[in-house]
Coordinates of C-alpha atoms in Angstrom, one line a residue:
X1 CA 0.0 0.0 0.0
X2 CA 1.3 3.4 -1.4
X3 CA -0.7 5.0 1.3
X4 CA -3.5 7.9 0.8
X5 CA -3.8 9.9 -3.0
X6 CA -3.0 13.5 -2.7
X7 CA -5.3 15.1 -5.3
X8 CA -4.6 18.8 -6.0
X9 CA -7.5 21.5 -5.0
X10 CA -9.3 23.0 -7.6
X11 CA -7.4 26.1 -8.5
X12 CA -8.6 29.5 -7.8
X13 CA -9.3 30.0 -11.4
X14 CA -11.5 27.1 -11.4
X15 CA -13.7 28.1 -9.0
X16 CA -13.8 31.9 -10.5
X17 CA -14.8 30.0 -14.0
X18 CA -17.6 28.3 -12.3
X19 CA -18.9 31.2 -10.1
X20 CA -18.5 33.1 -14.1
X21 CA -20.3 30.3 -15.7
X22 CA -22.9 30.4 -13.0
X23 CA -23.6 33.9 -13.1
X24 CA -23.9 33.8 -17.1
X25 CA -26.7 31.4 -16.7
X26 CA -28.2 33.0 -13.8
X27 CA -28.4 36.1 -16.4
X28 CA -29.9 33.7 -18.8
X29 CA -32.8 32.4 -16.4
X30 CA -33.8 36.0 -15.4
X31 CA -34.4 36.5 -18.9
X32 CA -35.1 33.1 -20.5
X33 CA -38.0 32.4 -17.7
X34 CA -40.2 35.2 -19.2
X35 CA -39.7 35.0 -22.4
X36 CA -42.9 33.2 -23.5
X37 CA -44.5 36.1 -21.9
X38 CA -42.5 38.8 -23.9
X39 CA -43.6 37.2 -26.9
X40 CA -47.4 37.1 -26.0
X41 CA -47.0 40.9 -25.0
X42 CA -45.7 42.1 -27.8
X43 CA -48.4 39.7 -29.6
X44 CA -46.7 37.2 -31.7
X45 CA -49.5 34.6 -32.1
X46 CA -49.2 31.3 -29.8
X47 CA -48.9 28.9 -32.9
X48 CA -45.9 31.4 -33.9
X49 CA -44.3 31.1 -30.6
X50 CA -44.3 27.6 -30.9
X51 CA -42.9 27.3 -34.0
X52 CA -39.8 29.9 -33.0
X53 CA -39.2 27.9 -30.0
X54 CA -39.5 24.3 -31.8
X55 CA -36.9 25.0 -34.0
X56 CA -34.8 26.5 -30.8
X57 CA -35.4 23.2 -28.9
X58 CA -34.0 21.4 -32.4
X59 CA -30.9 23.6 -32.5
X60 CA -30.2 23.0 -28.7
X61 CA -30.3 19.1 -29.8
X62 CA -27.9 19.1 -32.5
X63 CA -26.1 22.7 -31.0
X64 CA -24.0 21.2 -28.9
X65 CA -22.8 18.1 -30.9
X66 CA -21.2 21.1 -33.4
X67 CA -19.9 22.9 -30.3
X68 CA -18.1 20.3 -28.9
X69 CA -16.3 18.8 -31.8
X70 CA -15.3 23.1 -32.5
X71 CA -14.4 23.2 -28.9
X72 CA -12.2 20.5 -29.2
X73 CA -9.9 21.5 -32.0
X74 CA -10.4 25.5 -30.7
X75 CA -9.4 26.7 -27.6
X76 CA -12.0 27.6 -25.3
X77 CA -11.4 31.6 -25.5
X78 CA -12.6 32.6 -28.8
X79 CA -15.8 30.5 -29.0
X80 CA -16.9 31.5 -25.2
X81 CA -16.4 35.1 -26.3
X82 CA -18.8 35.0 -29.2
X83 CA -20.8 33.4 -27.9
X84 CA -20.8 35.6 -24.9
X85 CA -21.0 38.5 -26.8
X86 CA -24.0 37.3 -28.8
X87 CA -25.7 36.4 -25.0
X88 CA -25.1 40.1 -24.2
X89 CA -26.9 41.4 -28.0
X90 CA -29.1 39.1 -27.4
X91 CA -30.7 40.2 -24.2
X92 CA -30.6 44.4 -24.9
X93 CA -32.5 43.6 -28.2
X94 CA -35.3 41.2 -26.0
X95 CA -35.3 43.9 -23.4
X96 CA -35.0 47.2 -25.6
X97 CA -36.7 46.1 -29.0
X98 CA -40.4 45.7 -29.6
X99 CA -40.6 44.3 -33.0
X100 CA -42.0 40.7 -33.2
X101 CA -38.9 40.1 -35.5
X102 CA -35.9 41.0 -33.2
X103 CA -38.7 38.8 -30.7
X104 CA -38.2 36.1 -33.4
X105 CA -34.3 36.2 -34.1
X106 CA -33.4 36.9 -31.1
X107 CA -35.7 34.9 -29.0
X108 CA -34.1 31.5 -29.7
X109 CA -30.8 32.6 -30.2
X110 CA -30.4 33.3 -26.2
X111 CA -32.0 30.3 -25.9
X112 CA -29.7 28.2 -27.5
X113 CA -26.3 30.5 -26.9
X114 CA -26.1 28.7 -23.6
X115 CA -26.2 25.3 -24.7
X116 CA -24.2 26.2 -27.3
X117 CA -21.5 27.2 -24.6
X118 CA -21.2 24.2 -21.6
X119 CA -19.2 21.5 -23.8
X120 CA -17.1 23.9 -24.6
X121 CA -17.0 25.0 -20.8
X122 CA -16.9 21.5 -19.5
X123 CA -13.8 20.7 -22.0
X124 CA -12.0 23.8 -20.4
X125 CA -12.6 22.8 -17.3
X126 CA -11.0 18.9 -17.8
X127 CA -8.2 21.3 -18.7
X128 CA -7.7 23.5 -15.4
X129 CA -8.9 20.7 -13.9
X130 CA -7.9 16.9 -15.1
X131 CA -9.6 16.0 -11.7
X132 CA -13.1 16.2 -13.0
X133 CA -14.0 17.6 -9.5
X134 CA -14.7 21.1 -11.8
X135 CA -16.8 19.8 -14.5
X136 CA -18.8 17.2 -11.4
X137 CA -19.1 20.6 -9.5
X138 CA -20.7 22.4 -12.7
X139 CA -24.1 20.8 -11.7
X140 CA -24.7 22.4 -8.2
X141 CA -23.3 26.4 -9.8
X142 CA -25.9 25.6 -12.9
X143 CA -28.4 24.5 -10.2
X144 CA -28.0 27.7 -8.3
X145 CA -27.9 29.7 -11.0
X146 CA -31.7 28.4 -12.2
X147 CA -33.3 28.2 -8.6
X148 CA -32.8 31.7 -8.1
X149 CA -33.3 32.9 -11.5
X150 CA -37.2 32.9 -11.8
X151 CA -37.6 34.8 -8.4
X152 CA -35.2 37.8 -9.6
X153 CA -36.8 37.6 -12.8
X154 CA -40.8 37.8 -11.8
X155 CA -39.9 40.9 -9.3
X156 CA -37.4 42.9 -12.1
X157 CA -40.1 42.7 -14.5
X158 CA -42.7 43.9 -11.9
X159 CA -40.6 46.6 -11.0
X160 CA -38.6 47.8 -14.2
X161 CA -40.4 45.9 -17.1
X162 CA -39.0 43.9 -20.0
X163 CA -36.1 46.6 -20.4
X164 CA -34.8 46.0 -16.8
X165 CA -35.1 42.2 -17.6
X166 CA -33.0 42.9 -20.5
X167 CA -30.1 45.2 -18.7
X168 CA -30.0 42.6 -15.5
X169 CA -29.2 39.2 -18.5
X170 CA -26.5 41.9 -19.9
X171 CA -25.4 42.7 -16.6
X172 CA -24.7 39.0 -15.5

């Protein structure tokens, strides 16, 4: 018997990319909770709504297949930045726009940009950490992240509308 394993601690980067990651989708949720609502409200018929958000559900199937074969052979920087970036667009235009067509692009874009992003997240993470501790930890910050979401959400909309909705995803 060798005795006990010493297994390194997750570095402090680590655990600053999972509160990130966490706060990114916490941002999401605050937004993504109420968007079947937005869409009613700025009166996008229901059959429409379905539609946008069928072929959103389809993309968030095959999304992350694509994302995690480009994560692979890219490293994580560049993808998470565009795809951040296009979170952030995302959100002002649900929050600040009023046309059913910026409703319909981008709608199930911010529904899908998060998808889009956690193998390619997850692959960093086996990175920093070869552990797997990280990427077994991901579960409880994504967790977090959606439990809270809907509360925040339902009381900034009540208090600022859907352009506070929109500035608090951009924010996070």
């Amino acid at each position: 018997d060798s005795g006990p394993v010493e297994v390194p601690s997750i570095p402090k980067a680590g655990w600053a990319a999972l509160i990130g990651l966490a706060m990114i989708l916490f941002g999401n949720g605050v937004l993504m909770m109420l968007i079947f609502t937005i869409g009613v409200e700025r009166a996008i018929p229901p059959a429409t709504l379905k539609l946008i958000f069928f072929i959103a559900s389809f993309a968030m199937a095959i999304g992350p297949l694509i994302a995690g074969f480009l994560g692979s052979k890219l490293s994580a920087t560049l993808p998470i930045s565009v795809i951040i970036t296009g979170l952030v667009i995302s959100a002002w235009m649900l929050g600040n726009m009023n046309e059913s067509v910026v409703y319909i692009i981008f709608g199930p874009l911010f529904a899908v940009l998060p998808i889009l992003m956690l193998p390619i997240a997850l692959a960093a993470f086996s990175v920093v950490d070869p552990s797997g501790r990280m990427a077994g930890t991901f579960p409880s910050f994504m967790t977090f992240a959606a439990a809270f979401a809907p509360f925040v959400g339902g009381r900034v909309k009540d208090l600022g509308g859907d352009p506070a909705l929109g500035w608090v995803a951009v924010v996070f």
